[in-house]
């Protein structure tokens, strides 16, 4: 018995030691690889989000394509049907097209009209960042979250860039990502409803639509009369802008790069209408909504369930504080309350832009303020996080 048992033990031990090293790899990658979402499934999901947007639009839901696709993505993620994020090509395309759309609204007349309120806009931006940092400091006082993680999770704007620099600042990347995208999801869900309620029966002034909405027709997908030239111009702006954004290392390059190129094209006045409209614009908003919704997986919610009540309370404080700043800004400058609210709400810039377009708000003003805050957050937040980490170090 002894000779037979000894070989068995020696056989088992090497197999355990040999198998123990690679075991973590399949466990970590299994949620992503075991049930990958094929291209056909994603095509069905995107088509379903678009169909849900059509139905929501028929019932008069504000920002229907954004809201409906966000809810579709969240339900599929929580049910385990989708365990991956939006496919990279679709994500890059949606970011670049949103950037091009933002740049198309920043016309010379829009920038001139925003110049008189430049100082109040700067004050509101600084106050928003200060409010977020103060709320993050109180959130970290409980001791269950480090101050860098709290600051990076609470600051509004630049979610992708903030999550990217979280590891460098020794913050909890997963917690920062969840907090950022939870805020984006809450704002994307509530902003259309709030804007619809604030606008009431009166129509917000806003930018004359860069393109038609529902009445543009299926073949009218860009703002100009020459559709082929406009589509070609849009593709060039998206590709060149994405490349330039990466080379210049601007924050969220796939969004800001095309926005800057589109801004230059719009200011030149020599480029035909290229802004996405109609079906193409709605499809972009569907991708934006799905990209936010599919991030709320069951595993992510379980991992942060103890902190969720505190995070939600802090987010409510930030959102109410931004609404108060919008009310003050509207009173001081005479800006319509809907425009002021969308300009100061702690976005998702993609979701806020979709809401501004759908509610016929002043998209140029909203884009300018949100872009200014995004750049300020990306530049200032790492410095604040390092300062808090050095002065009040936590184990």
Coordinates of C-alpha atoms in Angstrom, one line a residue:
X1 CA 0.0 0.0 0.0
X2 CA 2.8 2.4 0.9
X3 CA 4.6 2.2 -2.5
X4 CA 1.3 2.8 -4.3
X5 CA 0.2 5.6 -2.1
X6 CA 3.6 7.4 -2.4
X7 CA 3.5 7.7 -6.1
X8 CA -0.1 8.9 -5.9
X9 CA 1.0 11.7 -3.5
X10 CA 3.9 12.7 -5.6
X11 CA 1.7 12.7 -8.7
X12 CA -0.9 14.9 -7.0
X13 CA 1.4 17.4 -5.5
X14 CA 3.2 18.4 -8.7
X15 CA -0.2 18.6 -10.5
X16 CA -1.5 21.0 -7.8
X17 CA 1.6 23.1 -7.8
X18 CA 1.7 23.1 -11.6
X19 CA -2.0 24.0 -11.8
X20 CA -2.0 26.5 -8.9
X21 CA 0.0 29.1 -10.9
X22 CA -2.2 29.3 -14.0
X23 CA -5.5 29.0 -12.0
X24 CA -5.9 32.7 -11.4
X25 CA -5.6 33.5 -15.1
X26 CA -8.7 31.6 -16.2
X27 CA -10.7 32.8 -13.2
X28 CA -9.9 36.5 -13.9
X29 CA -10.5 36.2 -17.7
X30 CA -13.4 33.8 -17.6
X31 CA -16.2 36.4 -17.2
X32 CA -14.9 38.1 -20.4
X33 CA -13.9 35.0 -22.5
X34 CA -16.4 32.3 -21.5
X35 CA -19.4 34.0 -23.0
X36 CA -18.2 36.6 -25.5
X37 CA -20.9 38.6 -27.3
X38 CA -20.4 37.9 -31.0
X39 CA -20.9 40.5 -33.6
X40 CA -24.3 39.2 -34.5
X41 CA -25.5 39.5 -30.9
X42 CA -24.3 43.1 -30.7
X43 CA -26.0 43.9 -34.0
X44 CA -29.3 42.6 -32.5
X45 CA -28.7 44.6 -29.3
X46 CA -28.0 47.8 -31.2
X47 CA -31.1 47.2 -33.4
X48 CA -33.1 46.5 -30.2
X49 CA -31.9 49.7 -28.6
X50 CA -32.9 51.6 -31.8
X51 CA -36.3 50.0 -31.8
X52 CA -36.8 50.9 -28.2
X53 CA -35.9 54.5 -29.0
X54 CA -38.5 54.5 -31.8
X55 CA -41.1 53.3 -29.3
X56 CA -40.0 55.8 -26.7
X57 CA -40.1 58.6 -29.2
X58 CA -43.7 57.6 -30.1
X59 CA -44.7 58.0 -26.5
X60 CA -43.0 61.4 -26.2
X61 CA -40.1 60.3 -23.9
X62 CA -37.4 63.0 -23.6
X63 CA -34.1 62.0 -25.4
X64 CA -35.7 58.7 -26.3
X65 CA -32.8 57.0 -28.1
X66 CA -30.4 57.7 -25.3
X67 CA -32.7 56.7 -22.4
X68 CA -34.1 53.6 -24.0
X69 CA -30.8 52.2 -25.1
X70 CA -29.3 53.0 -21.7
X71 CA -32.0 51.0 -20.0
X72 CA -31.7 48.1 -22.5
X73 CA -28.0 47.9 -21.9
X74 CA -28.3 48.0 -18.1
X75 CA -31.0 45.3 -18.1
X76 CA -29.0 43.0 -20.4
X77 CA -25.8 43.5 -18.3
X78 CA -27.6 42.9 -15.0
X79 CA -29.2 39.7 -16.4
X80 CA -25.9 38.4 -17.6
X81 CA -26.8 38.4 -21.3
X82 CA -23.9 40.8 -22.0
X83 CA -20.7 40.6 -20.0
X84 CA -18.5 42.7 -22.3
X85 CA -18.5 46.4 -23.1
X86 CA -19.5 47.9 -26.4
X87 CA -17.3 46.6 -29.2
X88 CA -14.2 48.8 -29.6
X89 CA -15.0 49.9 -33.2
X90 CA -18.5 50.9 -32.2
X91 CA -17.2 52.7 -29.1
X92 CA -14.6 54.6 -31.1
X93 CA -17.0 55.5 -33.9
X94 CA -19.6 56.9 -31.4
X95 CA -17.0 58.9 -29.6
X96 CA -15.6 60.4 -32.8
X97 CA -19.1 61.2 -34.2
X98 CA -20.2 62.8 -30.9
X99 CA -17.0 65.0 -31.0
X100 CA -17.7 66.0 -34.6
X101 CA -21.3 66.9 -33.7
X102 CA -20.1 69.0 -30.8
X103 CA -17.6 70.9 -33.0
X104 CA -20.3 71.6 -35.6
X105 CA -22.3 73.6 -33.1
X106 CA -19.5 75.9 -32.1
X107 CA -20.1 78.4 -34.8
X108 CA -18.6 81.9 -34.7
X109 CA -21.9 83.4 -33.7
X110 CA -22.3 80.9 -30.9
X111 CA -18.9 81.6 -29.5
X112 CA -19.5 85.3 -29.7
X113 CA -22.8 84.9 -27.9
X114 CA -21.1 82.9 -25.1
X115 CA -18.3 85.5 -24.7
X116 CA -20.2 87.8 -22.3
X117 CA -20.8 85.0 -19.8
X118 CA -17.2 83.7 -19.9
X119 CA -16.4 84.9 -16.4
X120 CA -19.6 83.4 -14.8
X121 CA -18.9 80.2 -16.7
X122 CA -15.4 80.0 -15.3
X123 CA -16.6 80.6 -11.7
X124 CA -19.3 77.9 -12.1
X125 CA -16.7 75.5 -13.4
X126 CA -14.4 76.1 -10.5
X127 CA -17.3 75.9 -8.0
X128 CA -18.4 72.6 -9.4
X129 CA -14.9 71.1 -9.0
X130 CA -14.6 72.5 -5.5
X131 CA -18.0 71.1 -4.5
X132 CA -17.0 67.6 -5.9
X133 CA -13.7 67.6 -4.0
X134 CA -15.4 68.7 -0.8
X135 CA -18.0 65.9 -1.1
X136 CA -15.3 63.4 -1.8
X137 CA -13.4 64.4 1.3
X138 CA -16.5 63.7 3.4
X139 CA -17.0 60.4 1.7
X140 CA -13.5 59.4 2.5
X141 CA -13.8 60.3 6.2
X142 CA -15.6 56.9 6.8
X143 CA -12.3 55.2 6.2
X144 CA -13.6 52.6 3.7
X145 CA -12.4 54.5 0.7
X146 CA -9.1 56.3 0.2
X147 CA -9.2 60.0 -0.6
X148 CA -7.7 59.6 -4.1
X149 CA -10.3 57.1 -4.9
X150 CA -13.1 59.3 -3.6
X151 CA -11.8 62.4 -5.4
X152 CA -11.4 60.6 -8.7
X153 CA -14.8 59.0 -8.4
X154 CA -16.7 62.2 -7.6
X155 CA -15.2 64.8 -10.0
X156 CA -17.6 65.4 -13.0
X157 CA -16.3 65.0 -16.5
X158 CA -13.7 63.0 -18.4
X159 CA -14.7 59.6 -17.0
X160 CA -12.5 57.6 -19.4
X161 CA -9.5 59.8 -18.7
X162 CA -10.1 59.8 -14.9
X163 CA -10.3 56.0 -14.8
X164 CA -7.1 55.8 -16.9
X165 CA -5.1 57.8 -14.4
X166 CA -6.5 56.1 -11.3
X167 CA -3.9 53.4 -11.2
X168 CA -1.1 55.9 -11.5
X169 CA -2.5 57.8 -8.5
X170 CA -2.8 54.6 -6.4
X171 CA -6.6 54.7 -6.3
X172 CA -9.0 51.7 -6.6
X173 CA -9.5 51.6 -10.3
X174 CA -12.7 49.4 -10.1
X175 CA -14.3 51.7 -7.5
X176 CA -13.4 54.8 -9.4
X177 CA -14.8 53.4 -12.7
X178 CA -18.0 52.3 -11.0
X179 CA -18.5 55.6 -9.3
X180 CA -17.8 57.6 -12.5
X181 CA -20.1 55.5 -14.7
X182 CA -22.8 55.4 -12.0
X183 CA -22.8 59.2 -12.0
X184 CA -22.9 59.2 -15.8
X185 CA -25.8 56.8 -15.8
X186 CA -27.8 58.8 -13.2
X187 CA -27.3 62.1 -15.1
X188 CA -28.1 60.5 -18.4
X189 CA -31.3 59.1 -16.9
X190 CA -32.4 62.2 -15.1
X191 CA -31.2 65.0 -17.3
X192 CA -33.7 64.5 -20.1
X193 CA -36.6 64.3 -17.6
X194 CA -35.4 67.4 -15.7
X195 CA -34.8 69.4 -19.0
X196 CA -38.3 68.4 -20.2
X197 CA -39.8 69.5 -16.9
X198 CA -37.8 72.8 -16.7
X199 CA -38.7 73.8 -20.3
X200 CA -42.4 73.3 -19.7
X201 CA -44.5 74.3 -22.7
X202 CA -42.0 77.0 -23.9
X203 CA -39.3 76.0 -26.3
X204 CA -35.7 76.7 -25.4
X205 CA -34.0 79.2 -27.7
X206 CA -31.0 77.1 -28.7
X207 CA -29.1 76.5 -31.8
X208 CA -31.0 76.2 -35.0
X209 CA -30.9 72.5 -35.6
X210 CA -27.8 71.5 -37.5
X211 CA -30.0 68.9 -39.1
X212 CA -33.4 67.6 -39.1
X213 CA -34.9 65.3 -36.6
X214 CA -37.5 62.8 -37.4
X215 CA -38.6 64.5 -40.6
X216 CA -35.3 64.4 -42.3
X217 CA -35.9 61.1 -44.0
X218 CA -33.9 57.9 -44.0
X219 CA -31.4 59.0 -46.6
X220 CA -30.7 62.4 -45.0
X221 CA -28.0 61.6 -42.5
X222 CA -25.8 64.7 -42.5
X223 CA -26.8 68.4 -42.3
X224 CA -25.7 69.5 -45.7
X225 CA -27.6 69.1 -49.0
X226 CA -24.9 67.0 -50.6
X227 CA -25.1 63.8 -48.6
X228 CA -22.1 62.0 -50.1
X229 CA -19.8 65.0 -49.7
X230 CA -21.0 65.5 -46.1
X231 CA -20.5 61.9 -45.2
X232 CA -17.0 61.9 -46.7
X233 CA -16.2 65.0 -44.8
X234 CA -17.5 63.5 -41.5
X235 CA -15.4 60.4 -42.0
X236 CA -12.3 62.5 -42.6
X237 CA -13.0 64.6 -39.5
X238 CA -13.5 61.5 -37.4
X239 CA -10.4 59.7 -38.6
X240 CA -8.0 62.7 -38.6
X241 CA -9.4 64.0 -35.3
X242 CA -8.9 60.7 -33.6
X243 CA -5.4 60.5 -34.9
X244 CA -4.6 64.1 -33.9
X245 CA -6.1 63.6 -30.5
X246 CA -3.9 60.6 -29.8
X247 CA -0.8 62.3 -31.1
X248 CA -1.4 65.5 -29.1
X249 CA -2.3 63.4 -26.0
X250 CA -5.4 65.5 -25.2
X251 CA -7.8 64.1 -22.7
X252 CA -10.3 61.6 -24.1
X253 CA -8.7 61.9 -27.5
X254 CA -11.4 60.1 -29.5
X255 CA -13.9 62.8 -28.4
X256 CA -11.8 66.0 -28.1
X257 CA -9.7 65.4 -31.2
X258 CA -12.6 65.2 -33.7
X259 CA -14.3 68.0 -31.8
X260 CA -11.3 70.3 -32.4
X261 CA -11.0 69.3 -36.1
X262 CA -14.8 69.9 -36.5
X263 CA -14.5 73.2 -34.8
X264 CA -11.7 74.3 -37.2
X265 CA -13.8 73.1 -40.1
X266 CA -16.9 74.9 -38.9
X267 CA -15.0 78.2 -38.2
X268 CA -13.5 78.1 -41.7
X269 CA -16.9 78.1 -43.3
X270 CA -15.5 76.2 -46.4
X271 CA -16.6 72.7 -45.3
X272 CA -20.1 71.5 -46.3
X273 CA -22.6 70.4 -43.7
X274 CA -21.2 67.3 -42.0
X275 CA -23.0 67.1 -38.6
X276 CA -24.9 63.8 -38.1
X277 CA -28.7 64.2 -38.3
X278 CA -31.7 62.0 -38.5
X279 CA -31.1 58.2 -38.4
X280 CA -27.3 58.6 -38.1
X281 CA -27.6 60.9 -35.1
X282 CA -30.1 58.7 -33.4
X283 CA -27.9 55.7 -34.0
X284 CA -25.0 57.5 -32.4
X285 CA -27.2 58.3 -29.3
X286 CA -28.1 54.6 -29.1
X287 CA -24.4 53.6 -29.0
X288 CA -23.8 56.2 -26.3
X289 CA -26.7 54.9 -24.2
X290 CA -25.6 51.3 -24.6
X291 CA -22.0 52.1 -23.7
X292 CA -23.2 53.5 -20.4
X293 CA -25.8 50.9 -19.7
X294 CA -23.7 47.7 -20.2
X295 CA -21.2 48.8 -17.6
X296 CA -23.6 48.1 -14.7
X297 CA -23.0 44.4 -14.3
X298 CA -24.2 42.3 -11.4
X299 CA -20.7 41.6 -10.2
X300 CA -19.8 45.3 -10.1
X301 CA -22.8 46.1 -8.0
X302 CA -22.0 43.2 -5.6
X303 CA -18.4 44.4 -5.2
X304 CA -19.4 47.9 -4.1
X305 CA -22.7 47.2 -2.3
X306 CA -21.5 48.4 1.1
X307 CA -20.4 51.7 -0.3
X308 CA -23.4 52.2 -2.6
X309 CA -25.7 54.1 -0.2
X310 CA -22.9 56.6 0.7
X311 CA -21.9 57.1 -2.9
X312 CA -25.5 57.7 -3.9
X313 CA -26.0 60.3 -1.2
X314 CA -22.8 62.1 -2.2
X315 CA -23.9 62.1 -5.9
X316 CA -27.2 63.5 -4.9
X317 CA -25.5 66.3 -3.1
X318 CA -23.2 67.1 -6.1
X319 CA -26.2 67.0 -8.5
X320 CA -28.3 69.3 -6.3
X321 CA -25.3 71.6 -5.8
X322 CA -24.8 71.8 -9.6
X323 CA -28.5 72.5 -10.0
X324 CA -28.2 75.4 -7.5
X325 CA -25.2 76.8 -9.5
X326 CA -27.3 76.6 -12.6
X327 CA -30.1 78.5 -11.0
X328 CA -27.6 81.2 -9.9
X329 CA -26.0 81.3 -13.3
X330 CA -29.3 81.6 -15.0
X331 CA -30.3 84.5 -12.7
X332 CA -27.1 86.4 -13.1
X333 CA -26.7 86.0 -16.9
X334 CA -30.3 85.8 -18.1
X335 CA -29.6 82.4 -19.6
X336 CA -32.7 80.1 -19.9
X337 CA -32.8 77.7 -17.0
X338 CA -32.8 74.6 -19.2
X339 CA -29.5 75.7 -20.9
X340 CA -27.9 76.6 -17.6
X341 CA -28.9 73.3 -16.1
X342 CA -27.6 71.2 -19.0
X343 CA -24.4 73.3 -19.1
X344 CA -23.6 72.8 -15.4
X345 CA -25.0 69.3 -14.7
X346 CA -22.2 66.8 -13.8
X347 CA -22.4 65.0 -17.2
X348 CA -21.5 62.5 -19.2
X349 CA -20.8 65.0 -21.9
X350 CA -22.1 62.6 -24.5
X351 CA -25.4 62.1 -22.6
X352 CA -25.8 65.8 -21.9
X353 CA -25.2 66.7 -25.5
X354 CA -27.8 64.1 -26.6
X355 CA -30.2 65.7 -24.1
X356 CA -29.4 69.2 -25.3
X357 CA -30.0 68.2 -29.0
X358 CA -33.3 66.4 -28.2
X359 CA -34.6 69.2 -26.0
X360 CA -33.6 72.0 -28.5
X361 CA -31.4 73.7 -26.0
X362 CA -28.5 76.0 -26.8
X363 CA -26.1 73.2 -27.8
X364 CA -23.2 75.6 -28.4
X365 CA -23.4 76.9 -24.8
X366 CA -23.8 73.4 -23.4
X367 CA -20.8 72.1 -25.4
X368 CA -18.6 75.0 -24.5
X369 CA -19.2 74.8 -20.8
X370 CA -19.0 71.0 -20.6
X371 CA -15.8 70.9 -22.7
X372 CA -14.2 73.7 -20.5
X373 CA -15.0 71.7 -17.4
X374 CA -13.8 68.5 -18.9
X375 CA -10.4 70.0 -19.7
X376 CA -10.2 71.7 -16.3
X377 CA -11.1 68.4 -14.5
X378 CA -8.4 66.4 -16.4
X379 CA -5.7 69.0 -15.6
X380 CA -6.6 69.7 -12.0
X381 CA -7.9 66.4 -10.5
X382 CA -4.6 64.5 -10.5
X383 CA -2.9 67.4 -8.7
X384 CA -5.7 67.5 -6.1
X385 CA -5.6 63.7 -5.6
X386 CA -1.8 63.7 -5.1
X387 CA -2.1 66.6 -2.6
X388 CA -4.8 64.9 -0.6
X389 CA -2.9 61.6 -0.6
X390 CA 0.3 63.2 0.6
X391 CA -1.2 65.3 3.3
X392 CA -3.7 62.8 4.7
X393 CA -2.1 59.5 3.8
X394 CA -4.1 56.4 4.6
X395 CA -3.0 52.7 4.7

